Coordinates of C-alpha atoms in Angstrom, one line a residue:
Chain A
M1 CA -0.1 0.0 0.0
A2 CA 1.3 3.4 -1.0
D3 CA 2.3 5.8 1.8
M4 CA -0.2 8.3 0.4
D5 CA -3.1 6.1 1.5
M6 CA -1.7 5.3 5.0
S7 CA -2.2 9.0 6.0
K8 CA -6.0 8.4 5.4
L9 CA -6.2 5.3 7.5
S10 CA -8.3 5.6 10.7
P11 CA -6.3 4.6 13.8
S12 CA -8.3 1.3 14.1
E13 CA -7.6 0.6 10.4
A14 CA -4.0 1.1 11.0
R15 CA -3.8 -0.9 14.1
A16 CA -5.6 -3.8 12.3
M17 CA -2.9 -3.8 9.7
F18 CA -0.2 -3.8 12.3
R19 CA -1.9 -6.6 14.2
K20 CA -1.8 -8.8 11.0
N21 CA 1.8 -7.9 10.4
E22 CA 0.8 -6.3 7.0
W23 CA 3.0 -3.2 8.1
V24 CA 6.0 -3.7 9.8
K25 CA 7.7 -0.4 9.1
P26 CA 8.0 3.1 10.7
T27 CA 4.6 4.9 11.1
S28 CA 5.6 8.5 10.4
G29 CA 2.9 9.9 8.1
I30 CA 0.1 7.2 9.0
S31 CA -3.4 8.3 10.2
E32 CA -3.2 12.0 9.8
G33 CA -4.9 13.9 12.6
Y34 CA -4.3 11.3 15.4
A35 CA -1.7 11.2 18.1
Q36 CA 1.0 8.5 17.7
A37 CA 2.6 7.1 20.8
N38 CA 5.8 5.5 22.4
L39 CA 5.4 2.4 24.5
A40 CA 7.2 1.5 27.6
I41 CA 6.0 -1.6 29.5
M42 CA 7.4 -2.8 32.9
H43 CA 6.5 -4.9 36.0
K44 CA 4.1 -3.0 38.4
E45 CA 6.8 -2.8 41.1
L46 CA 8.7 -0.2 38.9
A47 CA 5.5 1.7 37.9
F48 CA 5.6 4.4 40.6
D49 CA 9.1 5.2 39.8
F50 CA 8.6 5.3 36.1
L51 CA 5.5 7.6 36.4
L52 CA 7.4 10.0 38.6
F53 CA 10.1 9.9 36.1
C54 CA 7.6 10.9 33.3
Q55 CA 6.1 13.7 35.5
R56 CA 9.7 15.0 36.1
N57 CA 10.7 14.7 32.5
P58 CA 7.6 15.8 30.5
K59 CA 9.5 16.7 27.4
P60 CA 10.8 13.1 26.6
C61 CA 8.1 11.3 28.5
P62 CA 4.7 12.9 28.0
V63 CA 2.1 10.7 29.5
L64 CA -1.1 9.8 27.5
D65 CA -2.3 6.7 29.2
V66 CA -1.2 4.2 31.8
T67 CA -2.9 0.8 31.8
E68 CA -4.2 -1.1 34.8
P69 CA -1.8 -3.8 35.9
G70 CA -2.1 -6.8 33.5
S71 CA -4.5 -5.2 31.1
P72 CA -3.2 -4.5 27.6
V73 CA -5.9 -2.1 27.0
P74 CA -5.2 1.6 27.0
T75 CA -8.8 2.7 28.0
I76 CA -8.1 6.5 27.6
A77 CA -5.9 6.6 24.5
A78 CA -7.6 3.8 22.4
P79 CA -10.2 1.7 24.3
S80 CA -10.6 -0.8 21.4
A81 CA -6.9 -1.5 21.0
D82 CA -4.6 -4.4 22.4
L83 CA -1.1 -3.1 23.2
R84 CA 0.2 -6.7 22.9
T85 CA -0.5 -6.9 19.2
D86 CA -1.3 -3.4 17.7
V87 CA 2.3 -2.0 17.4
P88 CA 4.2 -2.8 14.2
K89 CA 7.3 -3.9 16.1
Y90 CA 8.4 -4.2 19.7
R91 CA 11.7 -4.4 21.5
I92 CA 12.4 -6.5 24.6
Y93 CA 15.0 -5.3 26.8
R94 CA 16.2 -7.7 29.5
H95 CA 18.8 -6.5 32.2
G96 CA 19.6 -3.4 30.2
E97 CA 20.3 -5.2 26.8
L98 CA 18.3 -5.4 23.7
D99 CA 17.1 -9.2 23.8
S100 CA 14.8 -9.5 20.8
E101 CA 12.5 -7.6 18.4
V102 CA 9.1 -9.1 18.0
T103 CA 5.9 -8.3 16.2
D104 CA 3.5 -9.3 19.1
L105 CA 3.8 -9.9 22.9
M106 CA 1.4 -12.7 23.3
D107 CA 4.2 -14.9 24.5
V108 CA 6.0 -12.5 27.0
W109 CA 2.9 -10.8 28.5
E110 CA 2.6 -11.2 32.3
D111 CA -0.3 -10.3 34.8
D112 CA 1.5 -7.5 36.5
L113 CA 2.8 -5.6 33.6
V114 CA 2.0 -1.9 33.3
A115 CA 2.1 -0.2 30.1
F116 CA 2.9 3.5 29.6
V117 CA 1.6 5.2 26.4
L118 CA 3.9 8.3 25.8
G119 CA 3.2 11.1 23.1
C120 CA 5.3 10.9 19.9
S121 CA 6.4 13.8 17.8
F122 CA 5.3 12.1 14.6
T123 CA 1.9 13.8 15.7
F124 CA 3.1 17.3 15.1
E125 CA 4.5 16.5 11.7
F126 CA 1.2 17.0 9.9
P127 CA 0.8 20.5 11.5
L128 CA 4.4 21.2 10.4
M129 CA 3.7 20.0 6.7
K130 CA 0.4 22.2 6.8
N131 CA 2.7 25.2 7.7
G132 CA 4.8 24.3 4.7
I133 CA 7.7 23.0 6.6
P134 CA 9.2 19.8 5.0
V135 CA 9.6 16.6 7.2
R136 CA 12.6 14.9 5.6
Q137 CA 12.2 11.3 6.7
I138 CA 8.7 11.4 5.2
E139 CA 10.0 12.7 2.0
E140 CA 12.8 10.1 2.0
H141 CA 10.5 7.3 3.1
C142 CA 12.7 6.1 5.9
N143 CA 12.8 6.3 9.8
V144 CA 13.4 9.7 11.7
P145 CA 17.1 9.9 12.9
M146 CA 17.3 9.6 16.7
F147 CA 20.4 10.3 19.0
K148 CA 21.4 9.7 22.6
T149 CA 22.4 13.1 24.1
N150 CA 24.6 14.2 27.0
I151 CA 21.4 15.9 28.6
Q152 CA 20.7 13.9 31.7
C153 CA 17.0 13.4 32.6
V154 CA 15.8 14.3 36.1
P155 CA 16.2 11.1 38.1
A156 CA 13.2 9.5 39.9
G157 CA 13.5 6.6 42.3
R158 CA 15.5 3.8 40.3
F159 CA 15.3 5.7 37.0
H160 CA 17.8 7.9 35.5
G161 CA 19.6 8.2 32.1
P162 CA 20.3 10.4 29.1
M163 CA 17.7 12.1 26.9
V164 CA 17.2 10.7 23.4
V165 CA 16.3 13.3 20.8
S166 CA 14.8 13.2 17.2
M167 CA 16.2 15.4 14.5
R168 CA 14.5 17.2 11.5
P169 CA 16.4 19.4 9.2
I170 CA 14.6 22.7 9.1
P171 CA 15.0 25.6 6.4
E172 CA 16.5 28.4 8.4
K173 CA 13.6 30.7 7.5
D174 CA 11.2 28.3 9.0
V175 CA 12.8 27.6 12.2
V176 CA 10.9 30.0 14.5
R177 CA 7.7 28.8 12.9
A178 CA 8.7 25.3 13.6
V179 CA 9.2 26.3 17.3
E180 CA 5.8 28.0 17.3
V181 CA 3.9 25.0 15.8
T182 CA 5.5 22.3 17.9
S183 CA 5.1 24.4 21.2
R184 CA 1.4 24.0 20.8
F185 CA 1.9 20.3 21.4
P186 CA 3.5 19.5 24.8
A187 CA 1.7 16.2 25.0
V188 CA 3.8 15.0 22.1
H189 CA 7.1 16.3 23.1
G190 CA 6.4 20.0 22.3
S191 CA 9.1 22.6 21.5
P192 CA 12.7 21.6 20.5
V193 CA 15.4 21.1 23.1
Q194 CA 18.3 22.2 20.7
I195 CA 18.7 24.2 17.6
G196 CA 21.5 24.0 15.2
N197 CA 24.3 23.0 17.6
P198 CA 24.3 19.0 17.7
E199 CA 27.8 18.9 19.4
H200 CA 26.5 21.0 22.3
I201 CA 24.2 18.1 23.4
G202 CA 26.8 15.4 22.8
I203 CA 26.1 14.4 19.2
K204 CA 29.4 13.6 17.4
D205 CA 28.0 12.7 13.9
I206 CA 24.8 14.0 12.7
H207 CA 25.0 11.4 9.8
H208 CA 25.2 8.3 12.1
P209 CA 22.2 8.4 14.3
D210 CA 22.0 6.0 17.4
F211 CA 18.4 4.9 16.4
G212 CA 16.4 5.2 13.0
D213 CA 18.0 6.4 9.6
P214 CA 20.2 9.2 8.5
V215 CA 18.4 11.8 6.4
T216 CA 19.6 14.4 3.9
I217 CA 20.4 18.0 5.3
K218 CA 20.3 20.4 2.6
D219 CA 22.2 23.7 2.1
G220 CA 20.5 26.3 4.3
E221 CA 18.7 23.8 6.6
I222 CA 19.3 23.7 10.4
P223 CA 19.3 20.4 12.4
V224 CA 16.6 20.9 15.1
F225 CA 16.2 18.4 18.0
W226 CA 13.1 17.4 19.8
A227 CA 12.9 15.3 22.9
C228 CA 11.9 11.6 21.9
G229 CA 10.1 8.9 23.5
V230 CA 12.8 6.4 22.8
T231 CA 14.3 8.0 25.9
P232 CA 12.9 5.2 28.1
Q233 CA 15.0 2.6 26.0
A234 CA 18.2 4.6 26.8
V235 CA 17.0 4.7 30.4
A236 CA 16.5 0.8 30.3
M237 CA 20.1 0.6 29.1
A238 CA 21.3 2.7 32.0
V239 CA 19.1 1.1 34.7
K240 CA 19.1 -2.4 33.7
P241 CA 15.6 -3.6 34.9
D242 CA 14.9 -7.4 34.6
L243 CA 12.4 -6.5 31.8
M244 CA 11.3 -3.4 29.9
I245 CA 9.3 -3.8 26.7
T246 CA 8.9 -1.0 24.2
H247 CA 8.0 -0.2 20.7
A248 CA 10.9 -0.5 18.1
P249 CA 12.0 3.2 17.4
G250 CA 9.8 4.7 14.8
H251 CA 7.4 1.9 14.9
M252 CA 4.6 3.7 17.0
F253 CA 1.2 2.8 18.5
I254 CA -1.5 4.9 16.9
T255 CA -4.1 6.2 19.4
D256 CA -7.7 7.4 18.9
L257 CA -6.7 10.8 20.5
K258 CA -7.2 13.6 18.0
E259 CA -4.2 15.8 17.4
A260 CA -6.3 18.9 17.7
R261 CA -7.6 18.0 21.1
L262 CA -3.9 17.6 22.4
G263 CA -2.9 21.2 21.1
V264 CA -2.8 24.1 23.5
L265 CA -4.1 27.5 22.4
Chain B
M1 CA 0.9 43.0 58.5
A2 CA -1.2 44.5 55.9
D3 CA -2.1 42.4 52.8
M4 CA -0.5 45.0 50.7
D5 CA 2.9 44.0 52.1
M6 CA 2.3 40.4 51.9
S7 CA 2.2 40.6 48.1
K8 CA 5.8 41.7 48.1
L9 CA 7.1 39.0 50.4
S10 CA 9.5 36.5 48.7
P11 CA 8.4 32.9 49.0
S12 CA 11.0 32.1 51.7
E13 CA 10.0 35.1 53.7
A14 CA 6.3 34.1 53.5
R15 CA 7.2 30.5 54.6
A16 CA 9.4 31.7 57.4
M17 CA 6.2 33.6 58.7
F18 CA 4.0 30.5 58.2
R19 CA 6.6 28.3 60.0
K20 CA 6.5 30.8 63.0
N21 CA 2.7 30.8 62.9
E22 CA 2.8 34.5 62.4
W23 CA 0.2 34.1 59.4
V24 CA -2.5 31.4 60.0
K25 CA -4.8 32.6 57.4
P26 CA -5.6 32.1 53.6
T27 CA -2.6 33.0 51.3
S28 CA -4.4 34.4 48.3
G29 CA -2.4 37.6 47.3
I30 CA 0.8 36.6 49.0
S31 CA 4.1 36.6 47.1
E32 CA 3.2 38.0 43.8
G33 CA 4.7 36.1 40.8
Y34 CA 5.1 32.8 42.5
A35 CA 3.2 29.7 42.2
Q36 CA 1.2 28.7 45.2
A37 CA 0.4 24.9 45.8
N38 CA -2.1 22.4 47.3
L39 CA -0.7 19.6 49.3
A40 CA -1.7 16.0 49.6
I41 CA 0.4 13.6 51.8
M42 CA -0.1 9.9 52.0
H43 CA 1.7 6.5 52.7
K44 CA 4.0 5.5 50.0
E45 CA 1.7 2.5 49.4
L46 CA -0.9 4.7 47.9
A47 CA 1.5 6.9 46.0
F48 CA 1.3 5.2 42.6
D49 CA -2.5 5.1 42.5
F50 CA -2.5 8.8 43.5
L51 CA 0.0 9.9 41.0
L52 CA -1.9 8.1 38.2
F53 CA -5.1 9.9 39.7
C54 CA -3.3 13.2 39.1
Q55 CA -2.2 12.3 35.6
R56 CA -5.7 11.4 34.7
N57 CA -7.2 14.4 36.3
P58 CA -4.7 17.2 35.4
K59 CA -7.2 20.1 36.0
P60 CA -7.8 19.5 39.6
C61 CA -4.5 17.8 40.3
P62 CA -1.7 19.5 38.4
V63 CA 1.5 18.0 39.8
L64 CA 4.3 20.5 40.6
D65 CA 6.5 18.2 42.6
V66 CA 6.5 14.8 44.4
T67 CA 8.9 14.2 47.4
E68 CA 11.0 11.2 48.1
P69 CA 9.4 8.8 50.6
G70 CA 9.9 10.1 54.1
S71 CA 11.4 13.5 53.0
P72 CA 9.7 16.8 53.6
V73 CA 11.7 18.7 51.0
P74 CA 10.1 19.5 47.7
T75 CA 13.4 19.7 45.8
I76 CA 11.9 20.9 42.5
A77 CA 9.3 23.4 44.0
A78 CA 11.2 24.9 46.9
P79 CA 14.5 23.0 47.8
S80 CA 14.9 25.2 51.0
A81 CA 11.4 24.4 52.4
D82 CA 10.1 21.9 54.9
L83 CA 6.6 20.7 54.1
R84 CA 6.0 19.7 57.7
T85 CA 6.1 23.4 58.9
D86 CA 5.8 25.8 56.0
V87 CA 2.0 25.7 55.3
P88 CA -0.2 28.0 57.4
K89 CA -2.5 25.4 58.4
Y90 CA -3.0 21.7 57.7
R91 CA -5.9 19.2 57.8
I92 CA -5.4 15.5 58.9
Y93 CA -7.9 13.1 57.5
R94 CA -8.2 9.6 59.1
H95 CA -10.5 7.0 57.5
G96 CA -12.2 9.7 55.4
E97 CA -13.0 12.1 58.1
L98 CA -11.5 15.4 59.3
D99 CA -9.5 14.5 62.2
S100 CA -7.9 17.8 63.2
E101 CA -6.4 21.1 61.9
V102 CA -2.8 21.8 63.0
T103 CA -0.2 24.3 62.2
D104 CA 2.6 21.9 61.7
L105 CA 3.1 18.1 61.1
M106 CA 6.1 17.4 63.4
D107 CA 4.2 15.1 65.5
V108 CA 2.5 13.1 62.8
W109 CA 5.3 12.8 60.1
E110 CA 6.2 9.3 59.2
D111 CA 9.1 7.8 57.4
D112 CA 7.1 6.5 54.4
L113 CA 5.0 9.5 53.7
V114 CA 5.0 11.0 50.2
A115 CA 3.9 14.5 49.6
F116 CA 2.3 15.8 46.5
V117 CA 2.7 19.4 45.6
L118 CA -0.2 20.4 43.3
G119 CA -0.7 23.8 41.6
C120 CA -3.2 26.3 43.0
S121 CA -5.3 28.8 41.2
F122 CA -4.2 31.7 43.5
T123 CA -1.2 31.7 41.2
F124 CA -3.2 33.1 38.2
E125 CA -5.0 35.8 40.2
F126 CA -2.2 38.4 39.8
P127 CA -2.3 38.0 36.0
L128 CA -6.1 38.4 36.2
M129 CA -5.8 41.5 38.2
K130 CA -3.1 42.8 35.7
N131 CA -5.7 42.3 33.0
G132 CA -8.2 44.5 35.1
I133 CA -10.3 41.5 36.2
P134 CA -11.3 41.7 39.8
V135 CA -10.6 38.9 42.3
R136 CA -13.4 39.3 44.8
Q137 CA -12.0 37.3 47.8
I138 CA -8.9 39.4 47.7
E139 CA -11.0 42.6 47.7
E140 CA -13.1 41.2 50.6
H141 CA -10.1 39.9 52.6
C142 CA -11.5 36.4 52.9
N143 CA -11.1 32.8 51.6
V144 CA -12.0 31.9 48.1
P145 CA -15.5 30.0 47.7
M146 CA -15.1 26.3 47.0
F147 CA -17.7 23.8 46.2
K148 CA -18.1 20.0 45.8
T149 CA -19.6 19.3 42.4
N150 CA -21.3 16.4 40.7
I151 CA -18.3 16.0 38.2
Q152 CA -16.7 12.7 38.9
C153 CA -13.0 12.5 38.5
V154 CA -11.4 9.8 36.2
P155 CA -10.7 6.9 38.7
A156 CA -7.3 5.5 39.1
G157 CA -6.6 2.4 41.4
R158 CA -8.1 3.1 44.7
F159 CA -8.8 6.7 44.0
H160 CA -12.1 8.2 42.8
G161 CA -14.4 10.9 44.0
P162 CA -16.0 14.4 42.9
M163 CA -14.1 17.4 41.7
V164 CA -14.1 20.5 43.9
V165 CA -14.1 23.8 42.1
S166 CA -13.2 27.4 43.2
M167 CA -15.6 30.2 42.3
R168 CA -14.8 33.7 41.3
P169 CA -17.5 36.2 40.1
I170 CA -16.3 37.8 36.8
P171 CA -17.8 40.8 35.1
E172 CA -19.7 39.5 32.1
K173 CA -17.6 41.6 29.7
D174 CA -14.4 40.0 31.1
V175 CA -15.3 36.4 31.0
V176 CA -13.7 35.6 27.8
R177 CA -10.5 37.4 28.8
A178 CA -10.6 35.4 32.1
V179 CA -10.8 32.2 30.1
E180 CA -7.9 33.3 27.9
V181 CA -5.6 34.5 30.7
T182 CA -6.2 31.2 32.9
S183 CA -5.8 29.0 29.8
R184 CA -2.1 29.9 29.9
F185 CA -1.6 28.4 33.2
P186 CA -2.5 24.7 32.9
A187 CA 0.0 23.9 35.9
V188 CA -2.2 25.9 38.3
H189 CA -5.6 24.5 37.1
G190 CA -5.8 26.3 33.7
S191 CA -9.1 27.3 32.1
P192 CA -12.5 27.1 33.9
V193 CA -14.6 24.1 34.1
Q194 CA -18.0 25.8 34.2
I195 CA -19.3 29.3 33.4
G196 CA -22.4 30.7 34.7
N197 CA -24.5 27.7 35.7
P198 CA -23.7 26.3 39.0
E199 CA -26.7 24.1 39.1
H200 CA -25.4 22.2 36.0
I201 CA -22.4 20.9 38.1
G202 CA -24.5 20.1 41.2
I203 CA -24.0 23.4 43.3
K204 CA -27.2 24.1 45.0
D205 CA -26.5 27.3 46.8
I206 CA -23.8 29.7 45.5
H207 CA -23.9 31.6 48.8
H208 CA -23.1 28.5 51.0
P209 CA -19.6 27.1 49.7
D210 CA -18.4 23.7 51.0
F211 CA -15.0 25.1 51.8
G212 CA -13.9 28.7 52.2
D213 CA -16.1 31.8 52.5
P214 CA -19.0 33.2 50.5
V215 CA -18.2 36.2 48.4
T216 CA -20.4 39.1 47.0
I217 CA -21.6 38.5 43.4
K218 CA -22.4 41.9 42.0
D219 CA -25.0 42.7 39.3
G220 CA -23.7 41.9 35.8
E221 CA -21.1 39.4 37.2
I222 CA -21.1 35.7 36.3
P223 CA -19.9 33.0 38.6
V224 CA -16.9 31.2 36.8
F225 CA -15.6 27.9 38.3
W226 CA -12.1 26.5 38.2
A227 CA -11.0 23.0 39.1
C228 CA -9.5 23.0 42.7
G229 CA -6.7 21.4 44.6
V230 CA -9.0 20.7 47.4
T231 CA -10.3 17.8 45.2
P232 CA -8.0 15.5 47.0
Q233 CA -9.9 16.2 50.2
A234 CA -13.0 15.3 48.7
V235 CA -11.4 12.2 47.3
A236 CA -10.1 11.3 50.8
M237 CA -13.7 11.6 52.2
A238 CA -14.9 9.2 49.4
V239 CA -12.0 6.7 49.5
K240 CA -11.4 6.7 53.3
P241 CA -7.6 6.0 53.4
D242 CA -6.1 5.5 56.9
L243 CA -4.4 8.7 56.6
M244 CA -4.3 11.7 54.2
I245 CA -2.7 15.0 55.2
T246 CA -3.6 18.1 53.2
H247 CA -3.3 21.9 53.6
A248 CA -6.4 23.6 55.1
P249 CA -8.5 25.0 52.2
G250 CA -7.1 28.5 51.0
H251 CA -4.0 27.9 53.3
M252 CA -1.4 27.2 50.7
F253 CA 2.2 26.2 50.3
I254 CA 4.2 29.0 48.5
T255 CA 6.8 27.7 46.0
D256 CA 9.8 29.2 44.5
L257 CA 8.4 28.3 41.1
K258 CA 7.9 31.6 39.1
E259 CA 4.5 32.1 37.7
A260 CA 5.8 33.2 34.3
R261 CA 7.8 30.0 33.9
L262 CA 4.6 28.0 34.4
G263 CA 2.8 29.9 31.6
V264 CA 2.4 28.5 28.2
L265 CA 2.7 30.6 25.1

């Protein structure tokens, strides 16, 4: 199916495709107008510390929903969805190391798991495009480039670690407008954390992202960095819990939450 | 000390007065430019459910800080403060009933208590006044009127209960501006939840508030209702935990957080 059609799919149609493994690819550009989301799943025993970590780090970890222990249903974000099957690809981290990538969680789900649904910056890409601002990884049909930074998150209980950011090259004349547009969406990472100086946040090579794919930066474009919901994966690598399950970077959960309802004035 | 002077006190000066019991009165109008906060303190065992309750009910329960278990220091909101002493008056709820009002918590503090510091609408009263909008309970030197409503909060774990609201009479010509101004401050309850129809949210008598004092509603003024951080007290009455400690309604904790930094664009 062409990308052009994917933008018109309803969230439940998109989730049905993911459930049947008919789309095991990044989700940028799918289901225009609906919030996309990161996933972080852990044992209940860690859930208070992680929720507090999110509260203290709202830019990388904006909470859209938290499931009841053992339930795979995000009743606020998408009450008809099943978080065990409705994401294109998952990552299972054990003791801080990436153990495997899978397309469903039916074999690993446990009765005391709590799932955190965190806003994703893919949500504000349609508003950027409507403002005439290009989104390069959609143009180039690849995943957004993501980088571990030297920005340390505010610790909470057992959780600590570096912030991960996504990068989009923005024409210099559009940078201020890109800040304005994304500021309206704090629930999906909001305004950028860095503009134009990757080395100031510990990024050594803009062409070799830690997650996702490199994209072209054209003459006159400025790399702009937004906090990213892959941060819990960097945190898992730092904190090494027995188990943390996440989406695979760029392979998001698509919620029923309307982008417009998440926007501030 | 006259109210006029209290608005110029720094937060630490105001807290020092509260600590010495030199001001055991409502705090509306004190320390202009700094966020005021509600308090909800409970055993660690309840903290995840309550934090999730706050996440699901951000209008009545906007989280500004959460302490480490056993620590009375809100390291983000006011790192030099002590939550056991720095509030003018506290309420101790046991098994869902108001047990006592005290001016410090030194005798009741326990090693596993977690304190939630929640934004208070007193914070946006200076911005309202700067916009030429009167704040009646400051004019009348009394506490803001607060009402239990029939709006049910979104439950989370063991927590559920009705939303409490504060009321300010606003001249009809200023109602839209009052919505605009307060919308900029989601961290201190944000925009109103009801305008002009108290009976639609279960308020039977606008002149007999459930908490605080009645205020004059002049001809041509509309009662406007904002979500209120006394909500956890109504929740305590509904859920009946062994222990919940709060501020006394209107007697707030004054943080070091600058009002301007809490405002959105």
